[in-house]
Short mmCIF file of C-alpha atoms in Angstrom, two decimals:
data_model
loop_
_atom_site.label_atom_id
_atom_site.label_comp_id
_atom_site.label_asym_id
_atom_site.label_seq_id
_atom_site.Cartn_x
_atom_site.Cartn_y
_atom_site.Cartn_z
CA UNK L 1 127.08 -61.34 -39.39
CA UNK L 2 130.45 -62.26 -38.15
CA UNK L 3 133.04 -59.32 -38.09
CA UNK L 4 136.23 -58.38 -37.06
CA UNK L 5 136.67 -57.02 -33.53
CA UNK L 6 137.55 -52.86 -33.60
CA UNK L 7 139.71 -51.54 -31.20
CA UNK L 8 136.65 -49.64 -29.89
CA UNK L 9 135.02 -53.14 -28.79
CA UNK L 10 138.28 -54.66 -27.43
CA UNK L 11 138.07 -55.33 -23.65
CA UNK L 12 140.77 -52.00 -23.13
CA UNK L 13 139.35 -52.09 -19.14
CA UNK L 14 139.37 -54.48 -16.06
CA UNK L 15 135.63 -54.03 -15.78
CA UNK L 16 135.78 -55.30 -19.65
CA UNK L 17 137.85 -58.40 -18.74
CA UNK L 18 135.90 -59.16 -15.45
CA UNK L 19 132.57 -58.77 -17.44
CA UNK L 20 134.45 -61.53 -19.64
CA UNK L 21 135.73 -63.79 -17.05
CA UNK L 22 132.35 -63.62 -16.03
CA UNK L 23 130.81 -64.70 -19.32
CA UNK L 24 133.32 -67.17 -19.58
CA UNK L 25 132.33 -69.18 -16.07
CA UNK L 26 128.40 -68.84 -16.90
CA UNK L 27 129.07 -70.67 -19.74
CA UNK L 28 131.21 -73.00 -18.50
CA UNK L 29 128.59 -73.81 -15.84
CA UNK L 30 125.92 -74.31 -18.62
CA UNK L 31 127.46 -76.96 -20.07
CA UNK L 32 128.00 -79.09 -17.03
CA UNK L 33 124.42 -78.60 -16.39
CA UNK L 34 122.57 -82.47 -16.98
CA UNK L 35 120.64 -82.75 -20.18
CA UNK L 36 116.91 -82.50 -20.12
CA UNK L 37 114.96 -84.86 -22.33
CA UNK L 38 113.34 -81.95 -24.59
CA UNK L 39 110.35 -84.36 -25.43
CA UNK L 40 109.08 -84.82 -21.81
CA UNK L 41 108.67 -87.73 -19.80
CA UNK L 42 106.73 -91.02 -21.00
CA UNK L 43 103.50 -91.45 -18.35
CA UNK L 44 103.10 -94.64 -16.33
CA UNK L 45 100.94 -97.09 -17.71
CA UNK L 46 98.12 -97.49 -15.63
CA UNK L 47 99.45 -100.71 -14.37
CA UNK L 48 102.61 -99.43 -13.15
CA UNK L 49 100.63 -96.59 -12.03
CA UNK L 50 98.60 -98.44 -9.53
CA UNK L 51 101.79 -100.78 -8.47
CA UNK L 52 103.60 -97.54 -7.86
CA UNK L 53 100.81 -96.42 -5.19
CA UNK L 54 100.28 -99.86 -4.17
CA UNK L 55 104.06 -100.18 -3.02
CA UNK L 56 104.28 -96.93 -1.20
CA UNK L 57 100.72 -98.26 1.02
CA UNK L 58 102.89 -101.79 1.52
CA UNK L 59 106.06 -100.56 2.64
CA UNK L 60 104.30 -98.32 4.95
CA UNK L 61 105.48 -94.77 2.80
CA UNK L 62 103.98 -91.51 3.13
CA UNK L 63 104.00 -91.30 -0.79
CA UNK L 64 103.91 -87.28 -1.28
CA UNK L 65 100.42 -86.53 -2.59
CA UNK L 66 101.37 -84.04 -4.90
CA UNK L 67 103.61 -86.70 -6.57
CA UNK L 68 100.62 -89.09 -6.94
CA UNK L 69 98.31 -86.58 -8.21
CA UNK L 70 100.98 -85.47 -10.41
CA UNK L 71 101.32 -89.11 -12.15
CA UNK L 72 97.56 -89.89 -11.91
CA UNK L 73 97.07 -87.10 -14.08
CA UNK L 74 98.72 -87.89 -17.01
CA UNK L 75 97.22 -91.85 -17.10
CA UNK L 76 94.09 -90.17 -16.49
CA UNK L 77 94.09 -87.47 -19.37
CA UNK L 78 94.44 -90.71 -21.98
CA UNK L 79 92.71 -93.13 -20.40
CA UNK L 80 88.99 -94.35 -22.21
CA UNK L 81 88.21 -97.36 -19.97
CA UNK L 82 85.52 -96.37 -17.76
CA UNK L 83 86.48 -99.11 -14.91
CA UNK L 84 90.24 -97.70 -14.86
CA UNK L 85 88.78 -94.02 -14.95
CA UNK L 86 86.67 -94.57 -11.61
CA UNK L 87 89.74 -96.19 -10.20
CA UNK L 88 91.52 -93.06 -10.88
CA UNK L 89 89.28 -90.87 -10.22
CA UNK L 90 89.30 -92.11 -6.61
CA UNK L 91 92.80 -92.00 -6.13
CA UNK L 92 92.54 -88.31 -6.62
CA UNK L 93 90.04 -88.22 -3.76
CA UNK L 94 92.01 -90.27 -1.81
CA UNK L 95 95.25 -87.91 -2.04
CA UNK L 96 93.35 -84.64 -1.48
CA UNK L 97 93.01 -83.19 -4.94
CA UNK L 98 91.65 -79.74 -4.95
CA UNK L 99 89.77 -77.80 -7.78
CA UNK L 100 92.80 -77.07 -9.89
CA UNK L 101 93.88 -80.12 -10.06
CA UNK L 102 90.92 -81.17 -11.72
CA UNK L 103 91.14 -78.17 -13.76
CA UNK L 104 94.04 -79.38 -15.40
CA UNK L 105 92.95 -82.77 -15.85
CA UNK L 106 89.97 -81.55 -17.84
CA UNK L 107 91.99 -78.88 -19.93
CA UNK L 108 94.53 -81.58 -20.41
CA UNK L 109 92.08 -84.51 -21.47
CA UNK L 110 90.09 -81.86 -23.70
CA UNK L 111 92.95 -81.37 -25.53
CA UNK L 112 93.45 -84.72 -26.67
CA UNK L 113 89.49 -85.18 -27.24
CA UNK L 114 89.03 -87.12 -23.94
CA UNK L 115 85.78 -85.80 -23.30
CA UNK L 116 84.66 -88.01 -21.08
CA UNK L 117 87.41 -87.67 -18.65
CA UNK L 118 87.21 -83.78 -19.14
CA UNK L 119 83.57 -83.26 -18.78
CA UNK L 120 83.75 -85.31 -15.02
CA UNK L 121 87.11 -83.11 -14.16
CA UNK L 122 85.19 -80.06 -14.52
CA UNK L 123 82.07 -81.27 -12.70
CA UNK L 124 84.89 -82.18 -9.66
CA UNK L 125 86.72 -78.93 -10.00
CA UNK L 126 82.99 -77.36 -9.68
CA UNK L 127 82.57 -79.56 -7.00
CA UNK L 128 85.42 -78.55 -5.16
CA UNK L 129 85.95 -75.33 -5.81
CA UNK L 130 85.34 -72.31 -3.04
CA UNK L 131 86.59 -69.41 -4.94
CA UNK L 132 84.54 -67.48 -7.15
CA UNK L 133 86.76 -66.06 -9.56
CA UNK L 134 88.17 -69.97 -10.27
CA UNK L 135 84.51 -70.96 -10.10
CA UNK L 136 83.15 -68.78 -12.98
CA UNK L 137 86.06 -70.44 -15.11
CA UNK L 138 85.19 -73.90 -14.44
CA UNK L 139 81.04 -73.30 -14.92
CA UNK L 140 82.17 -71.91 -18.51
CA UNK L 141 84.57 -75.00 -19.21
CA UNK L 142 81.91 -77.71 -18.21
CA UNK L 143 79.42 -74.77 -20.04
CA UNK L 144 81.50 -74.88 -23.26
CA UNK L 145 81.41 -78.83 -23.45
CA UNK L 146 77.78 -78.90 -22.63
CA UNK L 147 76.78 -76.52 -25.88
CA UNK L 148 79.02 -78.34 -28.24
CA UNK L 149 78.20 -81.52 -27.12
CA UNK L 150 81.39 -82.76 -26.36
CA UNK L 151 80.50 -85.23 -23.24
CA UNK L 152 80.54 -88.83 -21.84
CA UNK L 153 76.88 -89.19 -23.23
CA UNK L 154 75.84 -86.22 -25.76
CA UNK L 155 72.72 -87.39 -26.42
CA UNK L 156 71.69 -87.57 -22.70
CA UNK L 157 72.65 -84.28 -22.27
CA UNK L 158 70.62 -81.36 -20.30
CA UNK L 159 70.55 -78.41 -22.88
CA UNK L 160 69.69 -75.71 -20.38
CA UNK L 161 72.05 -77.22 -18.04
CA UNK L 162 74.60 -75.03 -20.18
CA UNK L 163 73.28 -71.25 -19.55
CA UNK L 164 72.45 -72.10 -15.95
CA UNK L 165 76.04 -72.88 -15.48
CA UNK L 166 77.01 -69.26 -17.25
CA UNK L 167 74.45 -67.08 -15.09
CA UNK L 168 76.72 -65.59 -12.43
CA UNK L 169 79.50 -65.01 -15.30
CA UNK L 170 77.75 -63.51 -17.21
CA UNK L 171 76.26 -61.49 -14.45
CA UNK L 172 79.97 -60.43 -13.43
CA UNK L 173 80.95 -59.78 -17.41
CA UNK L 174 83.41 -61.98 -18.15
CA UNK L 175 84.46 -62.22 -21.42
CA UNK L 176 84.30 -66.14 -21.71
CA UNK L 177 80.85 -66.31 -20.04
CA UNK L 178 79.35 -63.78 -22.31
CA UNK L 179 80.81 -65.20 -25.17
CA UNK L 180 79.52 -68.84 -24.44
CA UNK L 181 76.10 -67.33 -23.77
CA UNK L 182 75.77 -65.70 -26.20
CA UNK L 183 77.03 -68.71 -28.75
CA UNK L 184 74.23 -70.73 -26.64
CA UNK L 185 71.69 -68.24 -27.71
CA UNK L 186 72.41 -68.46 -31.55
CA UNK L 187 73.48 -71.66 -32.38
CA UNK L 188 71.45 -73.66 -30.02
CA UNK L 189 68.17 -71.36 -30.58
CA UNK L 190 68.75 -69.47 -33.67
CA UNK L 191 65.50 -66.86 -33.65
CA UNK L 192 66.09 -63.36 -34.59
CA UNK L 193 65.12 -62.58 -31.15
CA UNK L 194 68.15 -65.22 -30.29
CA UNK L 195 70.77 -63.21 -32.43
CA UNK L 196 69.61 -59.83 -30.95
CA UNK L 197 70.36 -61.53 -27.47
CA UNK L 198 73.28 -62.53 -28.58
CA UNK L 199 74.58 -59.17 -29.88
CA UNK L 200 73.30 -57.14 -26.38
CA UNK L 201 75.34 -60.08 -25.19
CA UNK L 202 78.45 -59.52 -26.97
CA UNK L 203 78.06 -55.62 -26.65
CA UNK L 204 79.21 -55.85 -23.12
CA UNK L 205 82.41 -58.08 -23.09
CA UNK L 206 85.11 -55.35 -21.80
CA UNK L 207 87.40 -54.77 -25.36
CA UNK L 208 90.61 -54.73 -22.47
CA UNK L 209 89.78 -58.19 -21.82
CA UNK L 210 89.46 -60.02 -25.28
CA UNK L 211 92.91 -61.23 -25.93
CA UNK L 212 92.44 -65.00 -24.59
CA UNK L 213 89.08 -65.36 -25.99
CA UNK L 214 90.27 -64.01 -29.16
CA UNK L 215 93.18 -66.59 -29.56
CA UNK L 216 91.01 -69.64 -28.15
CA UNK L 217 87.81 -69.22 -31.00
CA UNK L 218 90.78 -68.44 -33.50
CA UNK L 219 91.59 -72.04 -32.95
CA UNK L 220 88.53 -73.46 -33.32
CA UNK L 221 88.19 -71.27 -36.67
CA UNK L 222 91.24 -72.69 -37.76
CA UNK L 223 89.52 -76.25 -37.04
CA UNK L 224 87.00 -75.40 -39.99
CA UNK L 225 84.00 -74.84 -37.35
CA UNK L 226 82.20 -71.65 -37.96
CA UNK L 227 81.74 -70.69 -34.19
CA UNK L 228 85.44 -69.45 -34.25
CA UNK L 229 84.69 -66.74 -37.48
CA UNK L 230 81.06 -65.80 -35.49
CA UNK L 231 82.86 -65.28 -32.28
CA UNK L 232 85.54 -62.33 -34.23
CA UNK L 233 82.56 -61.05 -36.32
CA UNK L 234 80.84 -60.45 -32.94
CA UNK L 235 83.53 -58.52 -31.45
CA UNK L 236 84.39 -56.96 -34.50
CA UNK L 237 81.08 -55.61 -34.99
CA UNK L 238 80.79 -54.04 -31.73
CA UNK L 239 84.31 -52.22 -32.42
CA UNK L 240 85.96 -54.88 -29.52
CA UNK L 241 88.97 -55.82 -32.38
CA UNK L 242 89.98 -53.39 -34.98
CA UNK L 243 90.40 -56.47 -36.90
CA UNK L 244 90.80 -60.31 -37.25
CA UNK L 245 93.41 -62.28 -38.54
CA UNK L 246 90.19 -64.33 -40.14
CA UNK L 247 89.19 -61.93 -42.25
CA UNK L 248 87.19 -58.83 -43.08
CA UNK L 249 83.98 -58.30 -41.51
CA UNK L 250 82.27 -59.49 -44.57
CA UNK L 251 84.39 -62.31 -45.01
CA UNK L 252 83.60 -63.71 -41.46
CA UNK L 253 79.92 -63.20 -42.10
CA UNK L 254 80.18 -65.25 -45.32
CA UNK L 255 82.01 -68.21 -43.49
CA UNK L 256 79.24 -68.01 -40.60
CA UNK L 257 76.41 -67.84 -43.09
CA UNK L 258 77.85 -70.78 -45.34
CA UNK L 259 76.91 -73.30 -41.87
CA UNK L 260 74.39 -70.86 -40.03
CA UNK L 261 71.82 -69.62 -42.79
CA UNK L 262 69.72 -68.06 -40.57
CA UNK L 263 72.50 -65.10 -39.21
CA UNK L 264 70.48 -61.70 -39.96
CA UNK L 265 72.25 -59.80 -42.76
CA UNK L 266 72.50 -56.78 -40.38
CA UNK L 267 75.25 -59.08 -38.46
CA UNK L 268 78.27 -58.36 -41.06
CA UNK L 269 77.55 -54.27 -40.57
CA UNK L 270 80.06 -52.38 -38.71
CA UNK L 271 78.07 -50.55 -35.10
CA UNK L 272 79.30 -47.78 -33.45
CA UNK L 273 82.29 -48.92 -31.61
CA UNK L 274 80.80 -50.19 -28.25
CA UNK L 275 81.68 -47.56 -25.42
CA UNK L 276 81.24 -50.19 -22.63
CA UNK L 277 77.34 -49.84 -22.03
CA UNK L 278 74.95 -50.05 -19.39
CA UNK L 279 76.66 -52.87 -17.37
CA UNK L 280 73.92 -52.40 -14.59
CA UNK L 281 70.84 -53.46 -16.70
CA UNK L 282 71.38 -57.00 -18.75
CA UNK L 283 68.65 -58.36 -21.11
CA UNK L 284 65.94 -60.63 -19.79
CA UNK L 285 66.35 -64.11 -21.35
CA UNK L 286 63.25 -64.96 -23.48
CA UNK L 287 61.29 -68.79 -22.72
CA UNK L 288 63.04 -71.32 -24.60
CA UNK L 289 61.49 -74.75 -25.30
CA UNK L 290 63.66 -77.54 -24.04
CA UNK L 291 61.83 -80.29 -25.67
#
């Protein structure tokens, strides 16, 4: 609303007419700033890429690594040719990529469906990681593609390859690890025993820590797949959300049960809320048959 200036909002002081002055040069300053391109910089193409490196080797540069890594990153989160990904690949090794780095290249190349470039950027941040709090994050990522199948060769893929990865997570309750587990367990498996794992699982994810798991699976809901809906009727249930932007309870058991007919029935009922549990004894995994 624009207004006429009262007399009791007229600068009357010098602090008033410093406090403008000031105003005055901070915007003055703004606008000699230089302009940003708001859409981002355009990526290399992997041919200048490689001339760009190639250069800085001939005329005898010590081309910052963080630079390199910095533009090998983007190529490599688009790239599909298998030849030019290897090529990458080892120009990350050869400029002293750590673990992050790779984490970002596989968050980055999941997003645009590159899953073969994300499922081998996981694998190196595993490989190079030496922390364990970043390590239980990159086990779930490379977990998470494993049980949906998103991977450089699906059908070659090493089903238990996906709760071996989760283990220790799980083991130190974090949210993503349980949650991943316990999605392993149902959809992959799908016994009643499975979906009693599954809720013990789901029972002991910490309701303080449920915000970023909460927003990811809401994505994938909103992608049609019913693993987002079973992920909020999970927490739900166990009194971890008060409620879901998804639905009712009921609701999210009818979108689950519309692609995963076997759900028990007792899945869309409402438990006591979940007080935290015994977070010292963790239910034994029952046999499963990997053929």
């Amino acid at each position: 609303m624009v207004g006429v200036m009262s007399k009791k909002n007229m600068p009357d002081s010098n602090a008033d007419i410093e406090k403008n002055e000031e105003i005055h040069q901070i915007e003055n300053w703004l606008e000699e700033l230089p302009e940003f391109d708001e859409h981002g910089h355009t990526p290399l193409s992997y041919e200048a890429l490689l001339s760009f490196v190639g250069n800085a080797k001939k005329d005898n540069e010590s081309a910052d690594d963080r630079v390199i890594i910095g533009k090998v990153t983007d190529v490599l989160s688009h790239e599909t040719d298998l030849e030019r990904i290897d090529t990458l690949f080892a120009l990350l090794k050869d400029h002293n990529a750590d673990s992050s780095d790779y984490s970002m290249i596989g968050m980055s190349s999941y997003e645009v469906k590159n899953f073969v470039v994300s499922e081998r950027a996981y694998r190196m941040a595993i490989e190079q990681c030496t922390e364990d709090y970043l390590m239980t994050g990159y086990k779930n990522n490379l977990a998470y593609l494993i049980r949906r199948k998103e991977l450089a060769n699906p059908e070659n893929r090493i089903k238990k390859e996906a709760p071996i990865l989760l283990r220790d997570g799980v083991a130190n309750k974090d949210t993503f690890s349980l949650i991943n587990m316990a999605l392993f367990w149902t959809l992959e498996c799908g016994s009643e025993e499975n979906w009693d794992l599954a809720d013990k699982l789901i029972s002991y994810v910490d309701k303080n820590d449920v915000t970023g798991a909460l927003e990811w699976w809401k994505g994938v809901a909103l992608a049609d797949e019913a693993e987002g809906y079973l992920v909020h009727l999970l927490l739900f249930r166990h009194g971890k959300i008060g409620s879901s932007p998804l639905g009712s309870i009921g609701e999210l058991f009818d979108r689950v049960k519309k692609d995963y007919p076997g759900i028990p029935d007792k899945m869309k009922e409402i438990v006591t809320p979940f007080d935290g549990g015994e977070f010292d004894k963790f239910p034994t995994f029952p046999p499963v048959d990997w053929d």
